[in-house]
CSV table of C-alpha atoms and ligand atoms in Angstrom, one decimal:
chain,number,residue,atom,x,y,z
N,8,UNK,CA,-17.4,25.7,48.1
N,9,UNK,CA,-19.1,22.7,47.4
N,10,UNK,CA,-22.2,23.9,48.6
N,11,UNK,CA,-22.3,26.9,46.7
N,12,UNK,CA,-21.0,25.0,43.2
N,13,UNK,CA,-24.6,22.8,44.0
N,14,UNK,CA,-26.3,25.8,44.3
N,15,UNK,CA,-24.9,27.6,41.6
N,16,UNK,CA,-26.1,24.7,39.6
N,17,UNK,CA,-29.6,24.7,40.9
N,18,UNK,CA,-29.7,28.5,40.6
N,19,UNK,CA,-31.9,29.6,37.3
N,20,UNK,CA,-30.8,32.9,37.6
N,21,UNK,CA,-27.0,32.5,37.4
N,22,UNK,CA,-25.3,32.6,33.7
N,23,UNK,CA,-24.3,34.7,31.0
N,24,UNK,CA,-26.6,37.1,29.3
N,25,UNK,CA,-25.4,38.2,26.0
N,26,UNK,CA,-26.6,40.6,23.2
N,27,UNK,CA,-24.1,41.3,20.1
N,28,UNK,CA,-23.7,45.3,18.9
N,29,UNK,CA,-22.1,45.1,16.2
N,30,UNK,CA,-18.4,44.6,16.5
N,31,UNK,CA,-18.6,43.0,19.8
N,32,UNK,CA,-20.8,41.6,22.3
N,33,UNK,CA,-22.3,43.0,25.1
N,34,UNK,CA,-22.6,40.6,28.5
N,35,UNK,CA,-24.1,40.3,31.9
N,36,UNK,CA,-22.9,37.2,33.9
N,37,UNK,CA,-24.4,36.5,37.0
N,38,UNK,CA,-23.0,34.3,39.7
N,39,UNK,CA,-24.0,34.0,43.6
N,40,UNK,CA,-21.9,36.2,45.7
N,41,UNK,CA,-20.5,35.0,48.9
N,42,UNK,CA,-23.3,36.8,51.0
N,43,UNK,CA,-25.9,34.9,51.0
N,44,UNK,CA,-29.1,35.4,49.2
N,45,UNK,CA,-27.3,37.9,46.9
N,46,UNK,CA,-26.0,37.5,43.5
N,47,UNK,CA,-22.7,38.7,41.8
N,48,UNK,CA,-23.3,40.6,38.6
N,49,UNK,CA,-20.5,42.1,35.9
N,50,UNK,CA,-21.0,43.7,33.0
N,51,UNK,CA,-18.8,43.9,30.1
N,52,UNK,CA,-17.8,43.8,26.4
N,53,UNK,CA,-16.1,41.4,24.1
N,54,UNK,CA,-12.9,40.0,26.5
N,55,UNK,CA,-12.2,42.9,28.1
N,56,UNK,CA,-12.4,42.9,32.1
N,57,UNK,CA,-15.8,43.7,33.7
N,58,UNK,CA,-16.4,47.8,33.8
N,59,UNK,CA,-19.5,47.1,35.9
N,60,UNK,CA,-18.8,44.6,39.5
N,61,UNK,CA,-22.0,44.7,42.0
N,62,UNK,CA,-24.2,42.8,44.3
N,63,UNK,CA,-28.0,42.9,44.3
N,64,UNK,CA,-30.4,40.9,45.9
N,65,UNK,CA,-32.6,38.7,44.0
N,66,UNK,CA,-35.6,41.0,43.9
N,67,UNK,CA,-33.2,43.9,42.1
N,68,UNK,CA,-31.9,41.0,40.2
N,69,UNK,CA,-35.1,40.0,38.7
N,70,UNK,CA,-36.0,43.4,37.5
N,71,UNK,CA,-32.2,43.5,36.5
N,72,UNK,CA,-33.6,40.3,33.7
N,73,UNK,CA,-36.3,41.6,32.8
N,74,UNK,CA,-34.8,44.6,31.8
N,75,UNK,CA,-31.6,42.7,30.0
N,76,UNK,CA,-35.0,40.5,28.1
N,77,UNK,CA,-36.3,43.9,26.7
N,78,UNK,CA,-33.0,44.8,25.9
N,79,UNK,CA,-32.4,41.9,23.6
N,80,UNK,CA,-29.8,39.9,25.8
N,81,UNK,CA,-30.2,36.3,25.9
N,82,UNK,CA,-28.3,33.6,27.4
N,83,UNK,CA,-26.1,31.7,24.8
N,84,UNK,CA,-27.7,28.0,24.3
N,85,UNK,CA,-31.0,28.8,26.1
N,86,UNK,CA,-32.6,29.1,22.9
N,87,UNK,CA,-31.8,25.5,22.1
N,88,UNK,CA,-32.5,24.0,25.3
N,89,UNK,CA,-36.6,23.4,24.7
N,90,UNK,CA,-37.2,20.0,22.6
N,91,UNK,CA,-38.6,21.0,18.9
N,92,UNK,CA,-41.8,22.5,18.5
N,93,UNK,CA,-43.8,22.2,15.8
N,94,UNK,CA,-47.4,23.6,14.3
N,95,UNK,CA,-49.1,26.5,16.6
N,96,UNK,CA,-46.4,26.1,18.8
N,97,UNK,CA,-43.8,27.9,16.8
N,98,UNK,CA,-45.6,31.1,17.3
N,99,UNK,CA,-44.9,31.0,21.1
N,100,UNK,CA,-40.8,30.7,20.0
N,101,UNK,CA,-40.8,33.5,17.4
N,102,UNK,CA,-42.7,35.7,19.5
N,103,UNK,CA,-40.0,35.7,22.6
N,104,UNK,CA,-37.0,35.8,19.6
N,105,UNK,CA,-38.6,39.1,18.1
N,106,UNK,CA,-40.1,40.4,21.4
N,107,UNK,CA,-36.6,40.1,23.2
N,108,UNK,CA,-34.5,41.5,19.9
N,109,UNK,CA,-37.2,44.2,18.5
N,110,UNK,CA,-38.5,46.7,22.0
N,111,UNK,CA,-36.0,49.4,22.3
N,112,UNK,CA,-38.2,51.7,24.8
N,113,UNK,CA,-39.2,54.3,23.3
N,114,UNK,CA,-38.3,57.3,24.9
N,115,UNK,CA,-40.3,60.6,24.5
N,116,UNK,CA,-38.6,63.4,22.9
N,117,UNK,CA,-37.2,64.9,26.0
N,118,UNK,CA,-33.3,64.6,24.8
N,119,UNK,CA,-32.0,65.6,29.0
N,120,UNK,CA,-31.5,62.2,29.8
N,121,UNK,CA,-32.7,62.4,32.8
N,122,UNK,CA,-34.4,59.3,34.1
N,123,UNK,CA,-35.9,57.9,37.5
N,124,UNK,CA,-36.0,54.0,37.6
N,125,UNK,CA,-39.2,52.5,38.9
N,126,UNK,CA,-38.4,48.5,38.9
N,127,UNK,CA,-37.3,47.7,36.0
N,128,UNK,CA,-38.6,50.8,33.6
N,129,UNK,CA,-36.8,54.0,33.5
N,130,UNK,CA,-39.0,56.7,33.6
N,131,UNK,CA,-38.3,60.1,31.8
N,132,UNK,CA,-38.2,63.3,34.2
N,133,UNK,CA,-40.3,66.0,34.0
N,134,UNK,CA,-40.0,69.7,34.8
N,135,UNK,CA,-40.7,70.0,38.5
N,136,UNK,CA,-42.4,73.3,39.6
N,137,UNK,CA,-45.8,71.7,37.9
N,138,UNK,CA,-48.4,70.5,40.3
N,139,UNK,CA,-46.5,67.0,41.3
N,140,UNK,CA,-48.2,65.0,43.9
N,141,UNK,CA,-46.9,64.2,46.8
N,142,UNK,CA,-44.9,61.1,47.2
N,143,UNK,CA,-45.7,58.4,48.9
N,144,UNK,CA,-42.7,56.4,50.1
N,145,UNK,CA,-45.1,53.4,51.3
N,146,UNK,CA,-46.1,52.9,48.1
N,147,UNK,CA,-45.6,49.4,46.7
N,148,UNK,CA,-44.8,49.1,42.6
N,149,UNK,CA,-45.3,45.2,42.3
N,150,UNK,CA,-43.1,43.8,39.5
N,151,UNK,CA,-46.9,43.3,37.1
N,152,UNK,CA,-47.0,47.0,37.0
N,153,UNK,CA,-43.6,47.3,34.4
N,154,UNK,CA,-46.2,46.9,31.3
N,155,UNK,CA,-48.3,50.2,32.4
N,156,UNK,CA,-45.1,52.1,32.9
N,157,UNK,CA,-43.5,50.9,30.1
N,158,UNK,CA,-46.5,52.6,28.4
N,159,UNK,CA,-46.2,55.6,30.1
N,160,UNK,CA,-42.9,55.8,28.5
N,161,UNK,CA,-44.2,55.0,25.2
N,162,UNK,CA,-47.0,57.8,25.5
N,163,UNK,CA,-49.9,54.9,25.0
N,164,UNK,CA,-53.2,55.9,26.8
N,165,UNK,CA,-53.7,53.8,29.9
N,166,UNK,CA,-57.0,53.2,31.1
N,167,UNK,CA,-56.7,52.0,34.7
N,168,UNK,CA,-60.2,49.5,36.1
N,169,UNK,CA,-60.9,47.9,39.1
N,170,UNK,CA,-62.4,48.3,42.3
N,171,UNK,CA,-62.8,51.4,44.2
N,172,UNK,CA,-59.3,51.4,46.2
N,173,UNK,CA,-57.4,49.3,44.3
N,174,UNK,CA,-55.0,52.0,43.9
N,175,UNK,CA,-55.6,53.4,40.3
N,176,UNK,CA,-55.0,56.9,40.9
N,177,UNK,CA,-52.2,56.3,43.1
N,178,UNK,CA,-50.4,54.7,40.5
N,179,UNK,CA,-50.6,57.4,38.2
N,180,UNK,CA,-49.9,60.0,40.9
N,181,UNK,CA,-47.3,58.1,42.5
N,182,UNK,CA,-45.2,57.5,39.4
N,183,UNK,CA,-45.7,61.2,38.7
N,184,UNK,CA,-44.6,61.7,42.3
N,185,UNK,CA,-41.3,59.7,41.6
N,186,UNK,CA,-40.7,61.7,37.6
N,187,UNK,CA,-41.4,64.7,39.0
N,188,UNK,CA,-44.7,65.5,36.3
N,189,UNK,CA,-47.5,67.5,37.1
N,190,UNK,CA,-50.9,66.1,37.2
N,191,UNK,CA,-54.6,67.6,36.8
N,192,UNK,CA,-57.2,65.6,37.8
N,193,UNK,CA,-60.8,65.7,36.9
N,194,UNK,CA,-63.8,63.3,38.0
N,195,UNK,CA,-66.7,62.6,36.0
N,196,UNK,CA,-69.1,61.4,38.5
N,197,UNK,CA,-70.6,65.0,38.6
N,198,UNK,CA,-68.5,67.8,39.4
N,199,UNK,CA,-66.7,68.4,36.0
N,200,UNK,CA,-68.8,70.2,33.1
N,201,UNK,CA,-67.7,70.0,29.3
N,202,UNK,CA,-66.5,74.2,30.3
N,203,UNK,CA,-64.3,73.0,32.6
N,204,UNK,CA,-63.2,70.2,30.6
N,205,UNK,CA,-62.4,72.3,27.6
N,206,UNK,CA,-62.2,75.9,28.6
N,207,UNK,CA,-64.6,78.8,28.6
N,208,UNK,CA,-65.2,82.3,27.6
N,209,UNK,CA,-65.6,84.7,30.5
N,210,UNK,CA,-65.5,88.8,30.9
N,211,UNK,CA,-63.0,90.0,33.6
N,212,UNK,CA,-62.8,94.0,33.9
N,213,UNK,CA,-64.8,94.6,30.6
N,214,UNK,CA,-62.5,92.3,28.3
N,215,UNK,CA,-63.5,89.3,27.0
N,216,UNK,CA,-61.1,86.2,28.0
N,217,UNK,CA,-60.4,82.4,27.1
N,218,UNK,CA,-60.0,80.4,29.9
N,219,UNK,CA,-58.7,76.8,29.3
N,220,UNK,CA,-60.3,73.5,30.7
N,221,UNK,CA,-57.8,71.1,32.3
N,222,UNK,CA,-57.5,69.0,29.2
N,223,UNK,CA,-55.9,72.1,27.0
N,224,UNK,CA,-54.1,72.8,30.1
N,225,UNK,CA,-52.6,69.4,30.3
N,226,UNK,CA,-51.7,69.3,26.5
N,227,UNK,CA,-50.0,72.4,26.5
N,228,UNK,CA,-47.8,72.4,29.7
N,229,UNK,CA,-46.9,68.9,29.5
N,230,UNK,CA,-48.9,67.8,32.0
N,231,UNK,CA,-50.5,64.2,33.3
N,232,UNK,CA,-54.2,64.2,33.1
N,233,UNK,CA,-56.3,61.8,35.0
N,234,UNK,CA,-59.8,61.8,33.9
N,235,UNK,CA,-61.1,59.5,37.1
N,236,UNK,CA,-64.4,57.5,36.7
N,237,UNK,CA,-64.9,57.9,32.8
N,238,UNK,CA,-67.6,55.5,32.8
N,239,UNK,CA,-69.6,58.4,34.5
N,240,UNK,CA,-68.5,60.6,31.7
N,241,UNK,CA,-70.8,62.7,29.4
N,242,UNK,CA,-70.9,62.2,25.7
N,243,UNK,CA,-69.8,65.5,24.9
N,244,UNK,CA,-66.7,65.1,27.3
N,245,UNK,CA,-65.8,61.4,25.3
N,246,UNK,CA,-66.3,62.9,21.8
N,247,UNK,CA,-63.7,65.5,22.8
N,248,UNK,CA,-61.7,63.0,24.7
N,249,UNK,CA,-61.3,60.9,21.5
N,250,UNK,CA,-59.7,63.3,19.6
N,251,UNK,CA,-56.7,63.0,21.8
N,252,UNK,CA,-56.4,59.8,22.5
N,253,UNK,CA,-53.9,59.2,19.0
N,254,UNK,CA,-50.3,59.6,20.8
N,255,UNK,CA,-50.2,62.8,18.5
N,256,UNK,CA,-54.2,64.0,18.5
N,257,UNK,CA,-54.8,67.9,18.3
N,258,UNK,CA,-57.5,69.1,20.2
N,259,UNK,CA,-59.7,71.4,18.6
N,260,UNK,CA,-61.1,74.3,20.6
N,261,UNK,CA,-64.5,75.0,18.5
N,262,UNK,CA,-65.3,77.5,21.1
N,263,UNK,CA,-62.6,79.5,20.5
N,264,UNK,CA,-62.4,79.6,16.9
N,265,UNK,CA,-61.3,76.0,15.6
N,266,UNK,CA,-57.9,76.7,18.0
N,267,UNK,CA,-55.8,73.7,17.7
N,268,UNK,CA,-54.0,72.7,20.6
N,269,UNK,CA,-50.8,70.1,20.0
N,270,UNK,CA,-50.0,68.1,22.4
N,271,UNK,CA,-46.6,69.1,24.6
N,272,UNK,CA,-44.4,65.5,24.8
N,273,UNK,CA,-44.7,65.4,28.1
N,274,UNK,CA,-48.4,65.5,28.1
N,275,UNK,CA,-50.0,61.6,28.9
N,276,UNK,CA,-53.5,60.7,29.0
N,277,UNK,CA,-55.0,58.4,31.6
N,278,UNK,CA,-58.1,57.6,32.7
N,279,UNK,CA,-59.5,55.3,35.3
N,280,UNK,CA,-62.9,53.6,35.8
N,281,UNK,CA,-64.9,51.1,37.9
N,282,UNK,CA,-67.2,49.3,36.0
N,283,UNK,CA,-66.1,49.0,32.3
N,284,UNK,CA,-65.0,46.6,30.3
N,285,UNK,CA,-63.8,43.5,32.2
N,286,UNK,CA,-65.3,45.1,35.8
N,287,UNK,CA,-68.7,45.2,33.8
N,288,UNK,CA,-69.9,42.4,35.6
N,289,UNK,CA,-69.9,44.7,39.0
N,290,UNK,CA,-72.0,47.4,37.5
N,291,UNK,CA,-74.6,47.1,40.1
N,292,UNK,CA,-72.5,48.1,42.7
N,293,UNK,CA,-71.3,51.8,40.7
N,294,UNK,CA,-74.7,52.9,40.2
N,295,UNK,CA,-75.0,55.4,37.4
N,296,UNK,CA,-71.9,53.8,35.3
N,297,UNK,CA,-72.2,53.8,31.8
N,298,UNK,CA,-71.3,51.1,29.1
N,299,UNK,CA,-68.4,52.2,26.9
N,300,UNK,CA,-68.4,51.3,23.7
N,301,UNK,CA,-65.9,49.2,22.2
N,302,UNK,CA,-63.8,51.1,19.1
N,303,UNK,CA,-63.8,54.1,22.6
N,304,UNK,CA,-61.7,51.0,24.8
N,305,UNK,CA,-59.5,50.3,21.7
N,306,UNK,CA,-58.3,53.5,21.9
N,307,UNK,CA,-57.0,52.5,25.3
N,308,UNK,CA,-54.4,50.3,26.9
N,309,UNK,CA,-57.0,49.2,29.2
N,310,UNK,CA,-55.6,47.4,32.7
N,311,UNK,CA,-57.7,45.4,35.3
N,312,UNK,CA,-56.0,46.8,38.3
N,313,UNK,CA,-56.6,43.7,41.5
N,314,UNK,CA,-56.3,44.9,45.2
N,315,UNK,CA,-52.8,44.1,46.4
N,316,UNK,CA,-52.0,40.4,47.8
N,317,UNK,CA,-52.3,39.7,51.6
N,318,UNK,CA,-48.0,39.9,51.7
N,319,UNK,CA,-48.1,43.2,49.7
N,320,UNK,CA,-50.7,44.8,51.9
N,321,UNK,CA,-48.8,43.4,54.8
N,322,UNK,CA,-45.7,45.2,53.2
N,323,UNK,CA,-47.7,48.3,52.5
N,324,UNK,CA,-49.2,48.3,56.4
N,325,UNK,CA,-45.2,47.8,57.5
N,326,UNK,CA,-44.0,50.3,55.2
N,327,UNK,CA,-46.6,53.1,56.1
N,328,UNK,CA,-46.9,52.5,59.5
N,329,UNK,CA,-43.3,51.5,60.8
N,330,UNK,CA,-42.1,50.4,63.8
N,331,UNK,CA,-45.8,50.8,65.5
N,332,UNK,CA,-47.1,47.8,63.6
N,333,UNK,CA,-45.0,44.0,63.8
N,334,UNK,CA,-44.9,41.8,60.9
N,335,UNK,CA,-47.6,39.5,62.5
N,336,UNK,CA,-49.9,42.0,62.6
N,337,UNK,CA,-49.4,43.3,59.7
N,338,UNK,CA,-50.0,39.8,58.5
N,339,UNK,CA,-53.1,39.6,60.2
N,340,UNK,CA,-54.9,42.9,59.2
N,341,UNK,CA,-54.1,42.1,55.5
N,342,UNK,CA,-55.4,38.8,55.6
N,343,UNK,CA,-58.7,40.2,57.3
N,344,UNK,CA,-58.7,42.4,53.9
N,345,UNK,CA,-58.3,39.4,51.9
N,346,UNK,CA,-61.2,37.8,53.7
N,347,UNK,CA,-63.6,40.4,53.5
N,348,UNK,CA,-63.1,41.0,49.8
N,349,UNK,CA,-63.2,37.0,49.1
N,350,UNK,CA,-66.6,37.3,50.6
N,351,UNK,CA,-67.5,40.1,48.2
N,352,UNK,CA,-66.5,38.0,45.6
N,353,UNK,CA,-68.6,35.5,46.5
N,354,UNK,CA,-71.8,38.2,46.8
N,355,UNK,CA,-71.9,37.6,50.9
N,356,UNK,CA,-70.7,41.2,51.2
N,357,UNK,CA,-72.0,44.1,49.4
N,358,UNK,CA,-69.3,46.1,50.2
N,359,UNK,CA,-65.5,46.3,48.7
N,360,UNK,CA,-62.7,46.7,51.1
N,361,UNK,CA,-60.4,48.9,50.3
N,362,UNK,CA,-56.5,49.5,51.0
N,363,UNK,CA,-57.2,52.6,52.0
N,364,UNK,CA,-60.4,51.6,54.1
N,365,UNK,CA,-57.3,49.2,55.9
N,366,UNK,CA,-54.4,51.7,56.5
N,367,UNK,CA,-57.3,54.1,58.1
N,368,UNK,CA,-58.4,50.6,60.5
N,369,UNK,CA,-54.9,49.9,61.2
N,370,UNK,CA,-54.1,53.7,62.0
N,371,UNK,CA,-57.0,54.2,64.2
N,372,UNK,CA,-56.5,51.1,66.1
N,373,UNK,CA,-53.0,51.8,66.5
N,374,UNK,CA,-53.9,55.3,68.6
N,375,UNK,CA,-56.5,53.6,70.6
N,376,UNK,CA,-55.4,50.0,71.0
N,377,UNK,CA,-58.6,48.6,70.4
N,378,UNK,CA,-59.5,47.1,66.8
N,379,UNK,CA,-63.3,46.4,67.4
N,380,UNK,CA,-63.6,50.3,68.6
N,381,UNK,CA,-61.3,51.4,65.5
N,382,UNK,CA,-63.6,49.7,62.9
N,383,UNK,CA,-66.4,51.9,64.2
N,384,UNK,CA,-65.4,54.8,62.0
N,385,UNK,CA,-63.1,53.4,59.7
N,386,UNK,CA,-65.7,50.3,58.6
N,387,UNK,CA,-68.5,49.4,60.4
N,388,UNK,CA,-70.7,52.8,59.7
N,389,UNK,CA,-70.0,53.2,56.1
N,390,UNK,CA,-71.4,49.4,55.5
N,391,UNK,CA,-75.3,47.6,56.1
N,392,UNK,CA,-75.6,46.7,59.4
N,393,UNK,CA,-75.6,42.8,57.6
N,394,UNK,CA,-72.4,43.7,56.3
N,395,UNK,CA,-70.7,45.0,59.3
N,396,UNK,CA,-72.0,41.7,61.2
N,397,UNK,CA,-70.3,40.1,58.7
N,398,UNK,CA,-67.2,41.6,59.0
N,399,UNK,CA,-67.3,41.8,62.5
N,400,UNK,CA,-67.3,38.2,62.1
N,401,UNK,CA,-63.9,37.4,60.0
N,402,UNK,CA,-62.2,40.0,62.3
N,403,UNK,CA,-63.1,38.1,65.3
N,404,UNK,CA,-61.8,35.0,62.9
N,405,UNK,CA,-58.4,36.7,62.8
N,406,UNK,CA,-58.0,38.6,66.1
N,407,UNK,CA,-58.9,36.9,69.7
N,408,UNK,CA,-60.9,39.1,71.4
N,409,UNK,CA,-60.4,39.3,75.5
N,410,UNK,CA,-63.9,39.4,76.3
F,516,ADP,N1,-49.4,49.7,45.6
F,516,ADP,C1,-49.8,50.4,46.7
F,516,ADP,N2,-48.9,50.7,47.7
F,516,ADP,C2,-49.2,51.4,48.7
F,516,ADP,N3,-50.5,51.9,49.0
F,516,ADP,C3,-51.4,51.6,48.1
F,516,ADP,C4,-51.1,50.8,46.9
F,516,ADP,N4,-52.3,50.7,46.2
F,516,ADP,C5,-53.2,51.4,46.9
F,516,ADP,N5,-52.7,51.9,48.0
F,516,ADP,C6,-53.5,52.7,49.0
F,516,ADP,O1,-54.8,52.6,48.7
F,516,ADP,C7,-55.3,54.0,48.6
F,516,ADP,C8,-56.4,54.0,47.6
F,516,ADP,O2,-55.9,54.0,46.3
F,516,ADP,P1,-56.6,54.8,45.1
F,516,ADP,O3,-55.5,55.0,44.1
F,516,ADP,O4,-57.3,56.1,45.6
F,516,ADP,O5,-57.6,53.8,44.6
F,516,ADP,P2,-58.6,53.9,43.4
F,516,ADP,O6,-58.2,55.1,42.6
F,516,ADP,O7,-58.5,52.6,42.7
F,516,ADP,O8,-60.0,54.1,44.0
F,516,ADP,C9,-54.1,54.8,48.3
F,516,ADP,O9,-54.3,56.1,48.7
F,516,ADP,C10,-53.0,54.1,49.0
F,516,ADP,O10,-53.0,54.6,50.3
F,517,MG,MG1,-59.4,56.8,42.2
């Protein structure tokens, strides 16, 4: 008892989270539960008697706040607790009292109600029987990703950049994966013309027919498009790109007699690149990439996607490859990651090292026991010789080698 008054004092999560609708107020109270490591919370209104009782642990709790925060709860004093601010200052304050009070997500205009929650954002449902990707179950939706899904709800256009691997696409596809939407996909380093971007005209048994490009396709099924590595984009494909990228744009099809194409609400725009914006600074190593321009980004939300940490890659490495793999080991591999991309950092390796480049190490070593003949064809040939004697090198750091 003592013990857990002390803790409950200590505890910055435990309280009372109120927001006031109208007649009455709304609350969430949190208090430690007797298991340990878990947390109590109730939810009710005004005095009547809790209608919600449960126990979450704290990483469900945290979401739990952050989702109460958007909702406009707060907890009764907090506000007053930091000593008076003054000047430049006050912005900070009036910023976290309107942010907190003002961001009702905005749902799309699908009125089924039917929502998956990913963290802390629920995500509206789409019609299944589209193209939805597979799921992933080992996929790993750290708590930094709420802003991008948020917008996703919001219908913003999300520009995803970063290193190849970093798990760009996956994020779109694996959030599609969990809200059941379709996504079309099309890369522009290379394969995709403007035709199949937009749609062409083509003669089938003597008659004359329209075919649409993915983007018209996306927009009027309702589907997620992914236009990957749209720093490699053509200028036609950007101008007609832009005229989308309002939450409400019409495409025009000029080809097909000034045809305007609405967008359907489920529709979403996304696109992801390498070496723009932020990433510009690794342009020599995507060769071909091409500068965006500026008022083209601030049509975007544009996010710097990082690899994973060492203890979500470990998670990731435990997650896909289950009871085959221990925690140590899991530990290990990601920290060998972590090592080899510091060193890229710092220019000693030309090479980035990819989550994917890892799971396919970690699988291949698993069936034939032996690391330093795994990273053969998962790492070793697809790198310089310099580079693979580098890497050779931090793997022998992490793993003892019985020569
Ligand atoms: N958060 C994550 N959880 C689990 N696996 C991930 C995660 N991020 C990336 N990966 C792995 O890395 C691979 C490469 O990601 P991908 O989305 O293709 O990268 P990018 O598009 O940035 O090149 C994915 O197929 C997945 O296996
Ligand atoms: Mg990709």
């Amino acid at each position: 008892m003592n013990a857990s008054v002390h803790q409950l004092q200590d505890d910055p999560h435990v309280g009372r989270y109120e927001r006031s609708t109208g007649q009455s107020t709304e609350w969430w109270r949190v208090t430690l539960s007797d298991r340990p490591q878990m947390y109590r919370i109730e939810h009710g209104r005004g005095d009547a008697p809790a209608n919600i009782d449960t126990v979450v642990d704290l990483e469900n709790l945290k979401s739990k706040l952050q989702k109460w925060h958007r909702e406009g709860f707060l907890r009764p004093g907090a506000e007053e607790a930091p000593v008076a601010v003054e000047g430049r200052n006050g912005f900070l304050e009036d910023l976290r009292r309107t942010a907190s009070a003002a961001t009702p997500p905005v749902s799309p205009s699908q009125s089924d109600d039917a929502h998956v929650a990913i963290g802390a954002v629920e995500i509206p449902l789409g019609h299944a029987g589209a193209p939805v990707p597979r799921m992933n179950p080992a996929y790993l939706f750290p708590e930094r990703f709420a802003d991008i899904l948020q917008d996703i709800v919001e219908n913003r256009r999300v520009m995803l950049i970063g290193h190849t691997g970093a798990g760009k696409t996956s994020l779109i596809e694996q959030v599609a994966a969990r809200s059941q939407h379709g996504v079309l996909r099309a890369n522009m380093n290379g394969q995709t013309t403007i035709g199949d971007f937009v749609g062409f005209w083509t003669v089938k048994g003597g008659e004359t027919l329209w075919v649409d490009g993915v983007l018209p396709a996306a927009m009027r099924e309702g589907l997620w498009l992914v236009v990957d590595e749209i720093d490699f984009a053509e200028p036609s494909i950007l101008a007609v790109l832009t005229a989308v990228l309002e939450p409400h744009g019409h495409l025009l099809l000029k080809e097909k007699g000034n045809e305007r194409v609405a967008p359907h609400p489920s529709f979403r725009l996304f696109a992801t690149a390498n070496a723009v914006g932020a990433m510009s600074v690794y342009r020599h190593l995507y060769q071909g990439a091409n500068l965006m321009n500026e008022a083209f980004l601030d049509r975007w939300r544009v996010y710097l996607m990082d690899y994973l940490s060492p203890q979500e890659e470990a998670e990731v490495l435990m997650r896909t490859l289950g009871a085959r793999i221990t925690q140590p080991m899991a530990n290990t591999l990601a920290a060998i990651a972590a090592d080899c991309r510091a060193a890229f950092a710092r220019d000693d390796l030309a090479s980035a090292f990819s989550t994917r480049r890892l799971l396919d190490w970690a699988e291949l070593m698993l069936r034939s026991g032996d690391p330093e003949r795994a990273a053969g064809p998962a790492i070793y040939a697809k790198v310089s010789a310099e580079d693979a004697a580098l890497i050779r090198s931090i793997i022998r750091h992490h793993i003892a080698f019985d020569e």
